[in-house]
Coordinates of C-alpha atoms in Angstrom, one line a residue:
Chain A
X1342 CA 103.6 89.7 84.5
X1343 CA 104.0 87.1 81.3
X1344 CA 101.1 88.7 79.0
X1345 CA 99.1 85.1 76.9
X1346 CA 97.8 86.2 74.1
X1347 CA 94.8 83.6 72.9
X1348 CA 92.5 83.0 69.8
X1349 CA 89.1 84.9 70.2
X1350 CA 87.3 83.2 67.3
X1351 CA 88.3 80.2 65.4
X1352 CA 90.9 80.8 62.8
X1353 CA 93.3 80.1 60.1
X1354 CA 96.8 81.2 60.7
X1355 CA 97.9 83.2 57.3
X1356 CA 100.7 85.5 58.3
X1357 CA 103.3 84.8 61.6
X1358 CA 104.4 88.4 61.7
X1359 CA 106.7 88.7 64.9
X1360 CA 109.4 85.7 65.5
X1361 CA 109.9 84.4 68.9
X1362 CA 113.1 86.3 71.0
X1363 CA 111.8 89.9 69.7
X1364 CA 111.3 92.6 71.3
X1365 CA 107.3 93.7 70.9
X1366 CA 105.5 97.0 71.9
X1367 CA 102.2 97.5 72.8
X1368 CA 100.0 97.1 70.0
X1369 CA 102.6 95.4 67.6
X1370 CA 101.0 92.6 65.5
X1371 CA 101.8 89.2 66.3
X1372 CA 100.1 87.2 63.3
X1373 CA 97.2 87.8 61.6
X1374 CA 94.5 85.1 61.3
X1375 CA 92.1 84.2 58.8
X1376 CA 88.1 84.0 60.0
X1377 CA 84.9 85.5 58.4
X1378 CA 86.4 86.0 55.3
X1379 CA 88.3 88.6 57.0
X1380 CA 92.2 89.3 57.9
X1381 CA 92.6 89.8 61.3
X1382 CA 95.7 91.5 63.0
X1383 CA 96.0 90.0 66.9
X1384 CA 98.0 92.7 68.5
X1385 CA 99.9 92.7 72.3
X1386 CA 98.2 94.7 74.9
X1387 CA 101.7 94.7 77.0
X1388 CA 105.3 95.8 75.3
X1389 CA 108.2 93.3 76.6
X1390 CA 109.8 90.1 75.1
X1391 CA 107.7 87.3 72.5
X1392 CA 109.1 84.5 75.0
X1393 CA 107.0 81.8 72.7
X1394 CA 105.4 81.7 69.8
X1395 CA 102.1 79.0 69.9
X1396 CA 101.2 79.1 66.3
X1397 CA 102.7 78.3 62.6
X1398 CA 101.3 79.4 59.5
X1399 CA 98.3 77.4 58.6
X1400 CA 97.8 76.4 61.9
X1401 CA 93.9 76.4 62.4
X1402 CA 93.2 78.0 66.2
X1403 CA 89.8 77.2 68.1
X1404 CA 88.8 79.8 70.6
X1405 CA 91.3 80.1 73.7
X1406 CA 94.2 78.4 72.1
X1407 CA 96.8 79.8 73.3
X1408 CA 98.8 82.0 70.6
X1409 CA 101.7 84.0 72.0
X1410 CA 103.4 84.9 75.7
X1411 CA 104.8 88.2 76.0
X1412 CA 107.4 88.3 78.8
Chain B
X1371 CA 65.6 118.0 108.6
X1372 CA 69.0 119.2 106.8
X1373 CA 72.5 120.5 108.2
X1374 CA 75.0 122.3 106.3
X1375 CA 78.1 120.1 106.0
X1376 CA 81.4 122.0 105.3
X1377 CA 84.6 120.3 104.3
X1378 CA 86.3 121.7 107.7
X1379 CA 84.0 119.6 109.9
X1380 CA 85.3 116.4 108.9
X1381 CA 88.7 117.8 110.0
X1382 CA 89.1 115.5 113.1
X1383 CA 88.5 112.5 110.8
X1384 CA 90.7 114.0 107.7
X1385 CA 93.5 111.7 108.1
X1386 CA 90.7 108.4 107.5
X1387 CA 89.8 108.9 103.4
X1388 CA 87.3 106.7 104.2
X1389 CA 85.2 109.4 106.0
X1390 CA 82.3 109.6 103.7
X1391 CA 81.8 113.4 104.2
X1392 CA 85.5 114.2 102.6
X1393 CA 84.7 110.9 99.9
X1394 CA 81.2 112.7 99.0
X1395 CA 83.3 116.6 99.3
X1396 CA 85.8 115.3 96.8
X1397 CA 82.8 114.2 94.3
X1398 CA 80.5 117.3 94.5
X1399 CA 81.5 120.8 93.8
X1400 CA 83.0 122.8 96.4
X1401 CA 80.9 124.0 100.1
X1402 CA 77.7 122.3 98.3
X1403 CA 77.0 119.2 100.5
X1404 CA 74.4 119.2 102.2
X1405 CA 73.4 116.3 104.1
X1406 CA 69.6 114.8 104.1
X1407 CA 69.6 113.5 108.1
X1408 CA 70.9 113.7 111.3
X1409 CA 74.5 112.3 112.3
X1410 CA 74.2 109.0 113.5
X1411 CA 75.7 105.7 113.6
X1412 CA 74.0 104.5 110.4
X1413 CA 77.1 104.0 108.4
X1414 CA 75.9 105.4 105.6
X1415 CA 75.7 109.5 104.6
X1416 CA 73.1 111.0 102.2
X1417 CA 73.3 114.6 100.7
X1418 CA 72.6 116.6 98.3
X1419 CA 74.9 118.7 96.4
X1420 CA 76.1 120.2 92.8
X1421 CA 78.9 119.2 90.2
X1422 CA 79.2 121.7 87.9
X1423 CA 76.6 123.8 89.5
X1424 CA 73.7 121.2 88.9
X1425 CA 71.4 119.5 91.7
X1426 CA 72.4 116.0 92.3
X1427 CA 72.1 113.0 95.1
X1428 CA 74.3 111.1 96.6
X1429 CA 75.4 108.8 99.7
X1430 CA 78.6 106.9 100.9
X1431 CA 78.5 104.2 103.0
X1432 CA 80.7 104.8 106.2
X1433 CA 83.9 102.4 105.8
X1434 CA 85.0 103.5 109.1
X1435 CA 82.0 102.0 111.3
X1436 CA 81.6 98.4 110.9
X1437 CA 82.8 98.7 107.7
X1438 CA 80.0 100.5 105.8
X1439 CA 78.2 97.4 106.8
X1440 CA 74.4 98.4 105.6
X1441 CA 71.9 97.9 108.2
X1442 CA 67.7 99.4 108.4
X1443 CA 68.5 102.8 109.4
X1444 CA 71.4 103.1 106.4
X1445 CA 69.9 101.8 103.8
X1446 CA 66.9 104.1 104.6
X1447 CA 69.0 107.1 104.7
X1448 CA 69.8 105.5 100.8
X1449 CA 66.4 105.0 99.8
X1450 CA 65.5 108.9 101.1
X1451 CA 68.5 110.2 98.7
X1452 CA 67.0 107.7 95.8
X1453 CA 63.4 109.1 96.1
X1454 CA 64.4 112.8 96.6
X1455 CA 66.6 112.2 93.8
X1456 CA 63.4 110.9 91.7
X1457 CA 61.3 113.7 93.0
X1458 CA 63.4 116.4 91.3
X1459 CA 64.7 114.7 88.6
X1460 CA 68.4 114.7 89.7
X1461 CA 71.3 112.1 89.3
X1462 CA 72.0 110.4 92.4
X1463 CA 75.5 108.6 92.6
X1464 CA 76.2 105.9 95.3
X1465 CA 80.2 106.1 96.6
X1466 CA 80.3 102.2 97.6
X1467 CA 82.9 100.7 100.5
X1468 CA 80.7 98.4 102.2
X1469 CA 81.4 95.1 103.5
X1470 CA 77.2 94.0 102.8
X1471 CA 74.6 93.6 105.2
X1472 CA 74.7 94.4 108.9
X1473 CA 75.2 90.8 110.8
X1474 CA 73.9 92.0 113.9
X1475 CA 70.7 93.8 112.4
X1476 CA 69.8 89.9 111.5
X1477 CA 66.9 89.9 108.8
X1478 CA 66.3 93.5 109.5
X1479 CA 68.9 94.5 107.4
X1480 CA 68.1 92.1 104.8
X1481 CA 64.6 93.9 104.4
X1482 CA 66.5 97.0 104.8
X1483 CA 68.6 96.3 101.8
X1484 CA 65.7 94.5 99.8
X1485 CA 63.7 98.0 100.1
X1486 CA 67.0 99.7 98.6
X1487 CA 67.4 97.7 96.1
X1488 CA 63.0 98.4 95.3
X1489 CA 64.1 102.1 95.3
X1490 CA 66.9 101.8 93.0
X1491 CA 64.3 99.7 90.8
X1492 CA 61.8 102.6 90.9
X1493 CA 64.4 105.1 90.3
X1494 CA 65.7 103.3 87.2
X1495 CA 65.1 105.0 84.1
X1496 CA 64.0 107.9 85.4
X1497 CA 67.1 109.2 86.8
X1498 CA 70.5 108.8 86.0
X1499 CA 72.1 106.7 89.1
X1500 CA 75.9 106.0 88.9
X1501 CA 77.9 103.7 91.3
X1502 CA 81.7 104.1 92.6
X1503 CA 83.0 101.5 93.8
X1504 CA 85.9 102.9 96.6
X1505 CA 86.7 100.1 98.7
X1506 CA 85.5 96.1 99.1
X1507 CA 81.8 96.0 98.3
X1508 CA 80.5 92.6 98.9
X1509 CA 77.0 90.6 99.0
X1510 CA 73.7 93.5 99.0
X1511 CA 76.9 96.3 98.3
X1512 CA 77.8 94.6 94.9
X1513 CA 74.0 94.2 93.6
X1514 CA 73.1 97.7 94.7
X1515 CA 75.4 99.6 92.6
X1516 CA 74.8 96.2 89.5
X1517 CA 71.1 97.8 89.8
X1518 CA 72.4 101.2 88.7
X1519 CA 72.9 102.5 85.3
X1520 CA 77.0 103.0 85.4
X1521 CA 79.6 101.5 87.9
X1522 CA 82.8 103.0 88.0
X1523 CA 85.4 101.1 89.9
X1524 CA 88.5 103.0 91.6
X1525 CA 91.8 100.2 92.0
X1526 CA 91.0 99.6 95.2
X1527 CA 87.1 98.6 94.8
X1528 CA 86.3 95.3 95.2
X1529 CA 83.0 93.8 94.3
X1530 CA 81.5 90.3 94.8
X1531 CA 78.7 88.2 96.2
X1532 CA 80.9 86.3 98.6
X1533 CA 84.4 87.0 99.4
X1534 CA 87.7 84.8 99.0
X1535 CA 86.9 83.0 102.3
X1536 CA 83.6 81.5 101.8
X1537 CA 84.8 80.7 98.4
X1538 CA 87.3 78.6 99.4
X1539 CA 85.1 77.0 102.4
X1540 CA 82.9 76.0 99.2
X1541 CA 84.6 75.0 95.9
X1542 CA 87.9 75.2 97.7
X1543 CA 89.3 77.8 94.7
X1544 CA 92.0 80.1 96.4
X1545 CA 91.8 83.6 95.2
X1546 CA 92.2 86.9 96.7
X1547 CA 89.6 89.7 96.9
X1548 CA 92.0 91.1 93.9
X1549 CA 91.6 88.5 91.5
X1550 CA 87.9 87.7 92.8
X1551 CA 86.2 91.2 92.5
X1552 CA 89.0 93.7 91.3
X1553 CA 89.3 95.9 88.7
X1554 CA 91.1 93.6 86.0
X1555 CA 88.4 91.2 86.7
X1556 CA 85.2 93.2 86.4
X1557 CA 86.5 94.7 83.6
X1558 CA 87.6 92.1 81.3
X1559 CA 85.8 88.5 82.5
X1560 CA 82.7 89.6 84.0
X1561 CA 81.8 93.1 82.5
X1562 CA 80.2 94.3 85.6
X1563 CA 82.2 97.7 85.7
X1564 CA 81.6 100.0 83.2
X1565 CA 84.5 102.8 83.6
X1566 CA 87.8 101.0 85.7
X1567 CA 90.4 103.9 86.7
X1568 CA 93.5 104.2 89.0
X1569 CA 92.9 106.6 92.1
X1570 CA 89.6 107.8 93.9
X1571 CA 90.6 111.2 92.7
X1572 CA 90.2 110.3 89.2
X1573 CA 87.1 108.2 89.8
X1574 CA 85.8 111.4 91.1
X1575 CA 86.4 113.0 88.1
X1576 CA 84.9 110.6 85.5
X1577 CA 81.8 110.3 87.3
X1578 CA 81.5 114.1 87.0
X1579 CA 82.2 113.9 83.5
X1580 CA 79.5 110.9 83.1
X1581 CA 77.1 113.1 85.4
X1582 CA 77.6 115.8 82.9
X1583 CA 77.0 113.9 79.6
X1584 CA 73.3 112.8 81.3
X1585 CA 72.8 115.7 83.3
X1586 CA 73.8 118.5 80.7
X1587 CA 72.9 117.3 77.4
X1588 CA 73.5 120.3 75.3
X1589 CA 72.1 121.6 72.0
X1590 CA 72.9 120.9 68.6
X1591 CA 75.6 123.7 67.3
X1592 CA 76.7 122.7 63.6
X1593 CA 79.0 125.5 63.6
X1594 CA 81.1 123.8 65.7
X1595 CA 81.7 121.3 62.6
X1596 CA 84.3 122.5 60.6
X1597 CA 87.5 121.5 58.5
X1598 CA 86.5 117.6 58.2
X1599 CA 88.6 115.1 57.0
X1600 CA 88.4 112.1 54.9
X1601 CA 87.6 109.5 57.5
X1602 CA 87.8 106.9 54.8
X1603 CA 91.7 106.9 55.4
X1604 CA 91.2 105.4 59.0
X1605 CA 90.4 102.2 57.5
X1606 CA 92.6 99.9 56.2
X1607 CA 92.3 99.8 51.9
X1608 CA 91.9 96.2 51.7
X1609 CA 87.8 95.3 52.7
X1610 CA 88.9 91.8 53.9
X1611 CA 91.4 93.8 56.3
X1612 CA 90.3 94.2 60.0
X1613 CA 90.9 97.5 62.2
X1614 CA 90.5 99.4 65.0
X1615 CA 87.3 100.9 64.8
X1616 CA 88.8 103.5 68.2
X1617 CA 90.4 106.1 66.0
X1618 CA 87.3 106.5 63.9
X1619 CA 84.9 106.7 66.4
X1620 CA 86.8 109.7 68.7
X1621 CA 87.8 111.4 65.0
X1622 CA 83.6 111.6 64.5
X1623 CA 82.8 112.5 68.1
X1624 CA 84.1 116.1 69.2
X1625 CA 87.0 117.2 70.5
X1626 CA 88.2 119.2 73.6
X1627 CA 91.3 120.4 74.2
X1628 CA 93.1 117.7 71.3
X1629 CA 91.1 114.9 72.7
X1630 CA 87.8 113.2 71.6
X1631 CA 84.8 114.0 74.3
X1632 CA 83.7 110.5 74.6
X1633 CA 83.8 107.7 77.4
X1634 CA 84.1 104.4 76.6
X1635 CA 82.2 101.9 78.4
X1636 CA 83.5 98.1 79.4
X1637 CA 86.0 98.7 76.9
X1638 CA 87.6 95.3 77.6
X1639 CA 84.8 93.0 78.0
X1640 CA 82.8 92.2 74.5
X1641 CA 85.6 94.3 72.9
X1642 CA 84.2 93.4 69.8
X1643 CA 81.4 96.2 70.0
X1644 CA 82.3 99.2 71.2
X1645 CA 80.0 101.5 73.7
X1646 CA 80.1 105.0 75.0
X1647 CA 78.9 108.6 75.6
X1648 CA 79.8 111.1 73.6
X1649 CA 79.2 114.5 71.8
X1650 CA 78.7 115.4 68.6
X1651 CA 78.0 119.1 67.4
X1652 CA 78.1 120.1 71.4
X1653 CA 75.0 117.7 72.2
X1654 CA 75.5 114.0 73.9
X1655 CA 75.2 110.8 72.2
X1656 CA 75.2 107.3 73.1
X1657 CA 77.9 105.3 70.2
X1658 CA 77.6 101.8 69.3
X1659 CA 80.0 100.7 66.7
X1660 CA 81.2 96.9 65.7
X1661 CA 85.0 96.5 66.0
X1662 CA 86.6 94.2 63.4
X1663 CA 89.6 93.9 65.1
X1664 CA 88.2 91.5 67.7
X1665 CA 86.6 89.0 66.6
X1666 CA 86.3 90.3 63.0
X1667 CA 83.8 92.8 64.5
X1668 CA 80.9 89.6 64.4
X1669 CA 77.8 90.1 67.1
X1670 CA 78.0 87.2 70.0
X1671 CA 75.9 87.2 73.0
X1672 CA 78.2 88.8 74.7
X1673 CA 78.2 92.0 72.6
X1674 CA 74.4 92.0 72.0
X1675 CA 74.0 91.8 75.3
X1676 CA 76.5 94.6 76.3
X1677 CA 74.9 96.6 73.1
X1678 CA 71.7 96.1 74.2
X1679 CA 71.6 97.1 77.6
X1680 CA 73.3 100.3 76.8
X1681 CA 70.9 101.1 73.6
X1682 CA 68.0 100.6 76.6
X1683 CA 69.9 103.5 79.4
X1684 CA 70.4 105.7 76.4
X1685 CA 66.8 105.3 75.3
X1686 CA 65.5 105.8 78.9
X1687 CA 67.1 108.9 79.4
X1688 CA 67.1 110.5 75.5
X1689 CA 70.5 110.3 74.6
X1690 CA 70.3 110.3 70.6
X1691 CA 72.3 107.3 69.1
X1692 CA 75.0 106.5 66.6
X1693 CA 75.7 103.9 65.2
X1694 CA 78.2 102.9 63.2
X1695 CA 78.3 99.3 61.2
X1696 CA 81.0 97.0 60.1
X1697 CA 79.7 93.5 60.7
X1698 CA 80.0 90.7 59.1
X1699 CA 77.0 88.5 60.8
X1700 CA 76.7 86.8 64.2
X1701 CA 79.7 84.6 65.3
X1702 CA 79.2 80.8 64.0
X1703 CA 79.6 78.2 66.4
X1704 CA 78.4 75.4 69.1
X1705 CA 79.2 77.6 71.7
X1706 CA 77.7 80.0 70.2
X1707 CA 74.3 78.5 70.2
X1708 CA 74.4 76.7 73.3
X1709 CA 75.4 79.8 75.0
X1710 CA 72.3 81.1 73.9
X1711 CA 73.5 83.3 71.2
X1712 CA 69.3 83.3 69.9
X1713 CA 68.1 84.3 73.4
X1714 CA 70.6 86.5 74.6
X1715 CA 71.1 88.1 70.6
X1716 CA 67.0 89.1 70.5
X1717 CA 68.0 91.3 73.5
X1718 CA 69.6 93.5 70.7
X1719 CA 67.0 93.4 68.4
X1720 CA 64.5 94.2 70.8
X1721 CA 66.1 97.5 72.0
X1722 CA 66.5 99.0 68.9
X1723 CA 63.2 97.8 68.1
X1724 CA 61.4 99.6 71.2
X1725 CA 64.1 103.1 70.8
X1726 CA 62.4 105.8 70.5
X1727 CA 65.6 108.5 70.7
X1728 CA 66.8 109.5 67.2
X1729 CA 69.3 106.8 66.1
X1730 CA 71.3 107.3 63.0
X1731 CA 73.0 104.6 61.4
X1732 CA 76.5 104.7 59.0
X1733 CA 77.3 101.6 57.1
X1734 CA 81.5 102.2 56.6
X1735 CA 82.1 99.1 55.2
X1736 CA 79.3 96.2 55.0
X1737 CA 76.7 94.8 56.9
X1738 CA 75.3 91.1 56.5
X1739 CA 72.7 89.0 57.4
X1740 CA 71.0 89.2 60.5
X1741 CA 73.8 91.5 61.9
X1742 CA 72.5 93.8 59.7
X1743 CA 68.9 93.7 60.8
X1744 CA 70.4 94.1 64.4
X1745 CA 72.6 97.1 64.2
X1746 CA 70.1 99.8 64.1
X1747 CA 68.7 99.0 60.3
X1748 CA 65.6 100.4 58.6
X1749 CA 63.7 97.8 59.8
X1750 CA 63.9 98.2 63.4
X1751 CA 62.8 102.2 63.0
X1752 CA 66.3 104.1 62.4
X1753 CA 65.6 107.5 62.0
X1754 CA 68.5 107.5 59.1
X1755 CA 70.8 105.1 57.5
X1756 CA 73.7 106.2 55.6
X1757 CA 76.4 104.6 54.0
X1758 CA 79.5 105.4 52.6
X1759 CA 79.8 104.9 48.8
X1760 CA 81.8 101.1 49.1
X1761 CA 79.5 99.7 51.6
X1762 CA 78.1 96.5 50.8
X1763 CA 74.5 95.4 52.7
X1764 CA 73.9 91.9 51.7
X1765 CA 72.5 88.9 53.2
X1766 CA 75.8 87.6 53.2
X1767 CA 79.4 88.4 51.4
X1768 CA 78.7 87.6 47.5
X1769 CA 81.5 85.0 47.7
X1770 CA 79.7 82.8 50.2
X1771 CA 76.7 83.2 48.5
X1772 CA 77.5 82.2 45.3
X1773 CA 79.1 79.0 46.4
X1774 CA 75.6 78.4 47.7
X1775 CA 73.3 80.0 45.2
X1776 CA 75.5 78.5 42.0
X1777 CA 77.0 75.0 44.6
X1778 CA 75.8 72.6 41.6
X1779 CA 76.3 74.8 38.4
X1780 CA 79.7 75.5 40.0
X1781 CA 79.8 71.7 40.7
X1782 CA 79.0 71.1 37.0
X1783 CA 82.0 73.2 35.3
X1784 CA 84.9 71.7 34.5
X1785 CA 87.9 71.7 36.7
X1786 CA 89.6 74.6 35.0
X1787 CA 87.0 76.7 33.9
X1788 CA 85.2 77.0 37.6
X1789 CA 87.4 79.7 39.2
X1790 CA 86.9 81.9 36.2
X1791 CA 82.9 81.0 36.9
X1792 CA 83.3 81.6 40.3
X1793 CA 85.1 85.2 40.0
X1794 CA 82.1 86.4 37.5
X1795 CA 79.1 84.5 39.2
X1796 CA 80.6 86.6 42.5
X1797 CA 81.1 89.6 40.3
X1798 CA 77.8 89.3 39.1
X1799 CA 76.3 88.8 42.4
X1800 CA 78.2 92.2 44.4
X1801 CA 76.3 94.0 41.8
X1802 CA 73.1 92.7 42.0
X1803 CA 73.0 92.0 45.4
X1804 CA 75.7 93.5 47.5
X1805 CA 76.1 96.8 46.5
X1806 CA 74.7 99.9 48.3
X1807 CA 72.7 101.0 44.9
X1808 CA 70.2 98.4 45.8
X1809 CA 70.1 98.7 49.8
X1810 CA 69.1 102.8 48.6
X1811 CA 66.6 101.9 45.9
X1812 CA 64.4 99.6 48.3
X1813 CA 64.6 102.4 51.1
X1814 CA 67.0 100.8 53.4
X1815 CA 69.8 102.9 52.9
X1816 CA 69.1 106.8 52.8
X1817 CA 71.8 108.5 51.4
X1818 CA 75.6 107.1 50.2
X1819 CA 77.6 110.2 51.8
X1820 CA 81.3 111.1 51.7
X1821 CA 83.1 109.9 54.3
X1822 CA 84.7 113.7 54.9
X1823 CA 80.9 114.7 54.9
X1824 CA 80.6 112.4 57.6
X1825 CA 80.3 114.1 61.2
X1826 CA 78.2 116.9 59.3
X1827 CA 75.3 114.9 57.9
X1828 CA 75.1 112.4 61.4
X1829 CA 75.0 115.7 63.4
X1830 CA 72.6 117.3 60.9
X1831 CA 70.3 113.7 60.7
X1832 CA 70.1 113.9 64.9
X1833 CA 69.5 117.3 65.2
X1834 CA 67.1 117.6 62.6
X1835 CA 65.2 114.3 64.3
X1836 CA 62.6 115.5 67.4
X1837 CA 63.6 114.3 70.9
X1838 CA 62.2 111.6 72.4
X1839 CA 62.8 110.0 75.1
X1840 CA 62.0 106.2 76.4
X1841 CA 59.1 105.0 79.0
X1842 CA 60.9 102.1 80.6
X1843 CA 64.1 101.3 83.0
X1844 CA 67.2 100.3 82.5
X1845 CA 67.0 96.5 83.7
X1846 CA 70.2 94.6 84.0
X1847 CA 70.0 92.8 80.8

């Protein structure tokens, strides 16, 4: 089952860590955002394929946008 | 009016697992059922029994006659268990695959259920009452065990008000019971599990291990705290740098056999706080700890809610807290605030304010604003606060602040000297403001301790604190 990884919290995008195609396991970091004056790592909770990556860096994310699919 | 109930009687029904004799013989210790009434045609059994050699309550509703459905007669049978339970001052644990209310009984079993639910209401508080959710539990079967203190939900529970087909009839969304009451759903949308495992077998075995942290409580043995490490490398060095706050909570809690002795509760839902039960120095305690790895660790409704109502069962039955603090204030937003964040975020300042338990409090990294005042602070009657030696307690980080204590003396340098104005305005500020030097001398922060000191001066601070234990139950909050 396709796992979607969404924003939790309104964000800048700072770092793109993974690139679309790869191969992720659980708890790899996908891109770390940018709230509360804080870096924040947003990790898979399923190993398999980054099918698509949602985001650029700079992008600004509201709650629920949708940042990643893991196939 | 009892019978001895041994595991060979249910022989002619062993091949159904949903006989509630072999469901209750699986959760209690060995040849110590006994049940409270009479075989009947209730469709629900009531016993008493031991795990781990202590007295406990429990009943099963009978899957395989009408489907558990809960009519006068069973839900009596529950409300006996409940009451004896209360009487002796034993946990009493519901095993739950029930299909609601007994159609034919009429309003009968409404008021049958209604008088449960009063018992469960009494009880609360004052016993330690755990559901298991087995099978489908739908309508009266889902808010008896949301009444209780802990629900753990085996992959094949089900719980909801009305099932997939009246669903549909209404709002005409298609779902199945899965997706509508299941296990992935309870545990990350709604938060009405607390503990979501695979098999019945192992359900059986975390409630005993719940039952055990309530029901055996332990004394403080600060032998047992030995060798510590610096917990300080579990965090990232960078302060702007979020984590997973997981690893330092089971490295402060015991361990047993390589692993940390500590359950986790709704570990999916309001991930951003973490809850659980625990033991530290041999004795049970009740963890609270912001993560900043979801949503940079802030408070929300959601986790003030999930915080508070656990801070109020711990309280109620005198499980000592710890709390552990990285927070960088309540989440900003509309949502936020329409969603009630004042209401439903009070819920967490009013818990700690009422605890009476010992509750410790370790400030890791910082602690702002009115996130601070929540989490357990001076204020609200912590019996210590420690920090360790980088924390900052502020009423916000010194860089906001600046730009809006200095906004027009910033706005008033020139263009290339403000950054330099900034850096030293927010230098300025982290020292008079920020640091933990001035959280200690107003009396809000005890003691800065080392962070390889750590597990030894929280266990020494609880133990050293005298037990209490709330007057109150543990509503739903």
């Amino acid at each position: 089952m396709a796992e979607q990884i969404e924003a939790e919290i309104v964000a800048n995008v700072l770092k793109v860590v993974a690139e679309e195609g790869q191969a992720v396991a659980e708890g790899d970091t996908v891109v770390i955002l940018e709230s509360m004056k804080m870096e924040i790592p947003v990790l898979t909770e399923s190993a398999g394929t980054l099918s698509k990556l949602a985001v650029k860096e700079g992008d600004v994310v509201q709650e629920h946008d949708l940042i990643a699919v893991i196939d | 009016m009892t019978s001895v109930l041994a595991r060979s009687q249910s022989a002619a029904t062993e091949s159904d697992h949903r006989d509630p004799l072999l469901r209750l013989s699986q959760l209690l210790d060995v040849d110590s059922v006994t049940s409270l009434h009479h075989p009947d045609d209730s469709g629900v059994l009531a016993v008493r029994g031991t795990i781990d050699g202590s007295p406990v309550f429990a009943y099963c509703t009978d899957a395989t006659k009408m489907g558990g459905a809960l009519g006068l007669t069973g839900t009596r049978h529950i409300v006996t268990a409940i009451d004896a339970a209360v009487r002796e001052g034993a946990p009493v644990i519901g095993l739950w695959h029930c299909g609601g209310a007994r159609l034919a009984d009429g309003v009968e079993s409404l008021h049958g259920c209604g008088r449960m639910f009063s018992a469960m209401t009494r009880a609360s508080g004052k016993v330690p009452q755990i559901s298991v959710v087995l099978g489908p539990a739908a309508g009266a079967a889902a808010y008896g065990p949301a009444l209780t203190d802990v629900i753990v939900m085996a992959e094949q529970g089900r719980v909801f008000v009305t099932g997939p087909d009246v669903v549909k009839t209404v709002t005409g969304e298609e779902i199945d019971m899965e997706g509508l009451g299941g296990g992935n759903s309870h545990s990350r949308k709604s938060g009405v599990v607390h503990v979501t495992v695979g098999t019945e077998s192992e359900a059986y075995s975390r409630t005993r291990r719940l039952v055990g942290f309530f029901g055996k409580p332990g004394l403080y043995d600060l032998s047992r705290i030995r060798g510590e490490r610096n917990l300080r490398e579990l965090l990232p060095d960078s302060p702007r740098r979020a984590y997973d706050v997981h690893p330092l909570v089971h490295a402060i809690v015991d361990a047993e056999k390589g692993g940390p002795v500590f359950e986790e509760l709704q570990p999916k839902w309001a991930p951003n706080i973490l809850i659980g039960l625990g033991r530290l120095g041999g004795h049970t305690i009740g963890v609270i700890a912001n993560n900043p790895l979801r949503k940079g660790g802030c408070l929300d409704s959601l986790s003030a809610e999930k915080a508070a109502r656990f801070v109020r069962l711990c309280d109620a039955f005198g499980i000592p807290l710890l709390v552990l603090v990285d927070v960088p204030g309540y989440l900003p937003g509309v949502g936020q605030e329409w969603g009630g964040v004042v209401r439903r975020g009070a819920k967490l300042l009013h818990a700690f304010a009422e605890t009476v338990v010992p509750r410790v409090t370790l400030i890791t990294r910082k602690s702002y604003g009115g996130a601070y005042i929540a989490m357990n602070s001076r204020s609200l009657g912590a019996t210590a606060v420690f920090a360790w030696p980088e924390a900052e307690v502020a009423v916000m980080g010194a860089e906001a602040a600046v730009n809006i204590l200095h906004r027009r003396k910033l706005a008033a340098a020139p263009e290339e000297e403000r950054e330099a104005l900034r850096l030293e305005l927010v230098a300025e500020q982290q020292r008079v403001a920020g640091g933990v030097d001035r959280a200690m001398d107003i009396g809000v922060v005890d003691e800065v301790i080392e962070p390889r000191h750590t597990r030894r001066r929280l266990a020494e601070a609880l133990a050293a604190a005298p037990a209490a234990r709330g007057q109150h139950g543990n509503i739903p909050l």
